[in-house]
Amino acid sequence: MTAISEASAVVLGATTAVGAVATVFLARSRATLAARAKAQAARATSAEDRERVFADELRHLVTARLPAYAQHLVSSHHPVPGLLSAHLAGTENGQLFEAVLGRFSETVLTQRRRIDNAAWAAVRGTSSQTQSVANRMQDLIDELQRKHDNPELLDTFIGIDELNEQILRQLQKAAIASGSWPGHVREDTQLPDIVTGARSRLHGYARIKVNNHLRAANIGVVGRAAEPIAVACAELMANALENSSDDLPVDVTLMPTDNGSVSIVINDAGTGMTADERARGMSLMSGEKSQVLLLSELGDPPAYGFVAIGRLVADYGFQVSIGLPSPYNGVQAVLSIPANLLVTMDEAKQPVSAMAPLPAPPPPPRSQRRPSPESSPAAADGSDLPQRRPRRLTEPSERRGPQGPEAPLTPQAESPDPEEAGELWSAFEHGFNAATTDSDTKDAT
């Protein structure tokens, strides 16, 4: 019995030990399962959070960032919001959102460029065809002016001529801005004639005063650049007229420079330009953006003037600047013509037009500007200071010439023919009245 009891005790102890071990393993298994369940729940919560963050970021991209970026492509000052969740920056999802934004920008710009090219093509085709018709109309008007000498008809033809010139200018600058050529070929032309011709294309041209400070009367522009310079000059003068009051003049001066170039300086007394307007104007007229400029960037209706100047600057090599204000607190525009576009004209074959301003008389030599010893004698004490001399009344006998007191001081002029003088005065009156006639159009650059 004792052995049996001992065996039973041993079995019972072993069973108890096994049960204890099993209890420990069971507890550990339950803890492990609980930890796993907790980890799975945490991972599920994290995945839900990431999914929610991604969905919010995607919604922000579609509803806020893409529309703002589309506006930014039209106006660069329009702000574009960033990522909604800052911690996504640099992550795989953040890079994915930025890639979507970049692809959207590329697609929008490609479509805008395609549509804009079609719009420019329409402007180019329409303006070039209409310009051709207006040129034929100009030839017909010139023929009518040559055939008829009736003053009333001539006044009417001159008015039609002015209106047609303004139509041609509007069509020409639109064609040039859209990539077409000026549509007119010239021979080498006197520079004053170019400026005077450009002036005649404008409404309110009587306000433009042209001053010629060239050193010679035979300075011209090579044929290939004559019409482009005339177009650019006309647009700068039109801008001066448009942005100044109708009772204020616009000064245009032809100025030589010591480096061989010639400048056309245009000063107005208008409202001037802000720094942003001046910077934009300089950018358009520099020619750097002429190939990538969108039609939609020129306003409604489009302003072609500065864009046309930029095209011509890029193609022909002259320069235009509006960087300084005028002496009258308006705008000063300077068109600089380099020496390679200038030519010496043969005045016998191609004289300057009678309507063009003549060069200013040259200043007297420096030696002639010094006071003479008779008018400013040196001081008696040997100093260089001039002294006054008392005026001496001239006797009548001293005023007599070699032919006696009756001899005239100037050559005797022949008396004019009264009929010829009357005809000349009548022609002058008709020309003056025609030149001062205003039209009803208004220029817009």
JSON list of C-alpha atoms in Angstrom, two decimals, residues 1 12 101 103 115 125 131 154 163 171 212 221 303 315 325 353 360 372 379 391 437:
[
{"chain": "A", "resi": 1, "resn": "MET", "atom": "CA", "xyz": [0.00, 0.00, 0.00]},
{"chain": "A", "resi": 12, "resn": "LEU", "atom": "CA", "xyz": [-0.41, 13.27, -8.94]},
{"chain": "A", "resi": 101, "resn": "LEU", "atom": "CA", "xyz": [0.26, 68.75, -60.87]},
{"chain": "A", "resi": 103, "resn": "ARG", "atom": "CA", "xyz": [1.38, 66.65, -65.89]},
{"chain": "A", "resi": 115, "resn": "ILE", "atom": "CA", "xyz": [-5.51, 77.05, -79.52]},
{"chain": "A", "resi": 125, "resn": "GLY", "atom": "CA", "xyz": [-4.80, 85.66, -92.40]},
{"chain": "A", "resi": 131, "resn": "GLN", "atom": "CA", "xyz": [-4.39, 94.92, -95.73]},
{"chain": "A", "resi": 154, "resn": "LEU", "atom": "CA", "xyz": [-9.51, 117.16, -103.17]},
{"chain": "A", "resi": 163, "resn": "LEU", "atom": "CA", "xyz": [-8.90, 107.35, -92.84]},
{"chain": "A", "resi": 171, "resn": "LEU", "atom": "CA", "xyz": [-4.15, 96.06, -90.04]},
{"chain": "A", "resi": 212, "resn": "ASN", "atom": "CA", "xyz": [15.41, 117.80, -86.96]},
{"chain": "A", "resi": 221, "resn": "VAL", "atom": "CA", "xyz": [17.61, 104.34, -93.89]},
{"chain": "A", "resi": 303, "resn": "ALA", "atom": "CA", "xyz": [-3.24, 95.68, -77.96]},
{"chain": "A", "resi": 315, "resn": "ASP", "atom": "CA", "xyz": [13.92, 90.93, -87.00]},
{"chain": "A", "resi": 325, "resn": "PRO", "atom": "CA", "xyz": [10.16, 109.76, -68.06]},
{"chain": "A", "resi": 353, "resn": "SER", "atom": "CA", "xyz": [10.24, 115.98, -98.97]},
{"chain": "A", "resi": 360, "resn": "ALA", "atom": "CA", "xyz": [18.80, 122.77, -87.60]},
{"chain": "A", "resi": 372, "resn": "SER", "atom": "CA", "xyz": [35.99, 140.10, -80.66]},
{"chain": "A", "resi": 379, "resn": "ALA", "atom": "CA", "xyz": [41.34, 146.30, -69.88]},
{"chain": "A", "resi": 391, "resn": "ARG", "atom": "CA", "xyz": [28.08, 153.63, -77.98]},
{"chain": "A", "resi": 437, "resn": "THR", "atom": "CA", "xyz": [-8.71, 118.38, -90.71]}
]
